[in-house]
Structure formats: structure tokens, C-alpha cells
Tab-separated table of C-alpha atoms in Angstrom:
chain	number	residue	atom	x	y	z
E	815	LEU	CA	0.000	0.000	0.000
E	816	HIS	CA	2.809	2.403	0.845
E	817	ARG	CA	4.330	1.922	-2.592
E	818	SER	CA	0.978	2.374	-4.367
E	819	ARG	CA	0.360	5.563	-2.400
E	820	GLY	CA	3.711	6.950	-3.555
E	821	LEU	CA	3.107	5.945	-7.165
E	822	GLY	CA	-0.346	7.530	-7.141
E	823	ASP	CA	1.083	10.758	-5.742
E	824	VAL	CA	3.789	10.827	-8.415
E	825	TYR	CA	1.245	10.385	-11.188
E	826	LYS	CA	-1.024	13.051	-9.716
E	827	ARG	CA	1.869	15.522	-9.715
E	828	GLN	CA	3.264	14.644	-13.145
E	829	LEU	CA	0.114	14.243	-15.208
E	830	ASP	CA	-2.859	16.470	-15.733
E	831	ASN	CA	-6.155	15.593	-14.084
E	832	GLN	CA	-7.637	14.425	-17.385
E	833	HIS	CA	-4.965	11.821	-18.156
E	834	LEU	CA	-6.694	8.444	-18.370
E	835	LEU	CA	-3.826	6.387	-16.979
E	836	ALA	CA	-3.386	8.747	-14.030
E	837	LEU	CA	-7.107	8.646	-13.279
E	838	SER	CA	-7.064	4.864	-13.431
E	839	ILE	CA	-4.196	4.747	-10.951
E	840	LYS	CA	-5.926	7.323	-8.761
E	841	ALA	CA	-8.990	5.062	-8.597
E	842	ARG	CA	-6.897	1.974	-7.861
E	843	VAL	CA	-4.996	3.743	-5.079
E	844	ALA	CA	-8.265	4.927	-3.526
E	845	ASP	CA	-9.526	1.349	-3.697
E	846	ALA	CA	-6.365	0.047	-2.005
E	847	ARG	CA	-6.832	2.642	0.744
E	848	GLY	CA	-10.442	1.550	1.253
E	849	ASP	CA	-11.697	4.937	0.062
E	850	ALA	CA	-14.895	4.047	-1.809
E	851	ALA	CA	-15.875	7.691	-2.346
E	852	GLY	CA	-12.440	8.530	-3.741
E	853	ARG	CA	-12.551	5.491	-6.009
E	854	ALA	CA	-15.980	6.473	-7.356
E	855	ALA	CA	-14.881	10.087	-7.847
E	856	ALA	CA	-11.757	9.042	-9.749
E	857	TYR	CA	-13.729	6.639	-11.923
E	858	ASN	CA	-16.289	9.363	-12.659
E	859	GLN	CA	-13.429	11.636	-13.731
E	860	PHE	CA	-12.042	8.774	-15.831
E	861	LEU	CA	-15.380	8.264	-17.611
E	862	ASP	CA	-15.783	12.014	-18.162
E	863	ALA	CA	-12.294	12.211	-19.710
E	864	LEU	CA	-12.537	8.983	-21.718
E	865	PRO	CA	-14.089	10.213	-25.011
E	866	ALA	CA	-11.707	13.145	-25.446
E	867	GLY	CA	-8.768	11.075	-24.237
E	868	LEU	CA	-9.367	8.328	-26.764
E	869	ALA	CA	-9.879	10.888	-29.528
E	870	SER	CA	-6.580	12.597	-28.646
E	871	GLY	CA	-4.478	9.876	-30.266
E	872	ARG	CA	-1.949	9.842	-27.396
E	873	SER	CA	0.528	7.057	-28.014
E	874	GLU	CA	0.274	5.723	-24.459
E	875	TYR	CA	-3.469	5.264	-24.934
E	876	GLN	CA	-2.872	3.244	-28.088
E	877	VAL	CA	-0.337	1.046	-26.291
E	878	HIS	CA	-2.738	0.500	-23.381
E	879	ASP	CA	-6.000	0.303	-25.329
E	880	ALA	CA	-7.021	-3.110	-23.931
E	881	MET	CA	-6.344	-1.934	-20.379
E	882	LEU	CA	-8.327	1.252	-20.947
E	883	GLU	CA	-11.262	-0.768	-22.280
E	884	ALA	CA	-11.167	-3.054	-19.233
E	885	GLU	CA	-10.836	-0.062	-16.932
E	886	SER	CA	-13.846	1.617	-18.545
E	887	VAL	CA	-15.908	-1.508	-17.810
E	888	ARG	CA	-14.713	-1.466	-14.202
E	889	ALA	CA	-15.417	2.276	-13.907
E	890	ARG	CA	-18.965	1.796	-15.185
E	891	GLU	CA	-19.535	-1.036	-12.719
E	892	VAL	CA	-18.259	1.050	-9.794
E	893	THR	CA	-20.168	4.210	-10.730
E	894	GLY	CA	-23.294	2.652	-12.182
E	895	ARG	CA	-22.880	4.750	-15.332
E	896	ASP	CA	-23.661	3.497	-18.826
């Protein structure tokens, strides 16, 4: 948990708050901390940022496209969004 907390903090500092990978990590760190509200908030941010993020053509999104798809399913399950 200590290591995941540090990694999440690094990503929050280095990446903007619309970066899909950072938001995914933010949600996972909140989950590891037992912070259900934080997890839901991060996944809501992730889902809000998803369309524009995917349309941006960022190379890291192309490399991690399967992970982003799986994470979008998880985010929808957690938030109850369609």
C-alpha cells in the first residue's frame, strides 16, 4: 500500500487531471486505501475524460488500449454509469 500511495502521488503531480492512466491509478490507489468515495470520484473523472482522451491519439493510450477498455468496464460497474 505504501508503494501504491507513492506511485499515485507521483502520477497526480506529473500528469494532468484528465490523463486516463493517471485517473485509473488514482482510482486503484483509492480502492487500495479503502476509500470508496475517492474510487468512485476518480472513476467518474475517468469516464468524463474517456471520449476526449481516446480521440486525442496519445501514443500511451494506443499502447494501453485493452487496459483502458477493461478499466472503462470497471469504472462503469463502480459508478453505475452506462
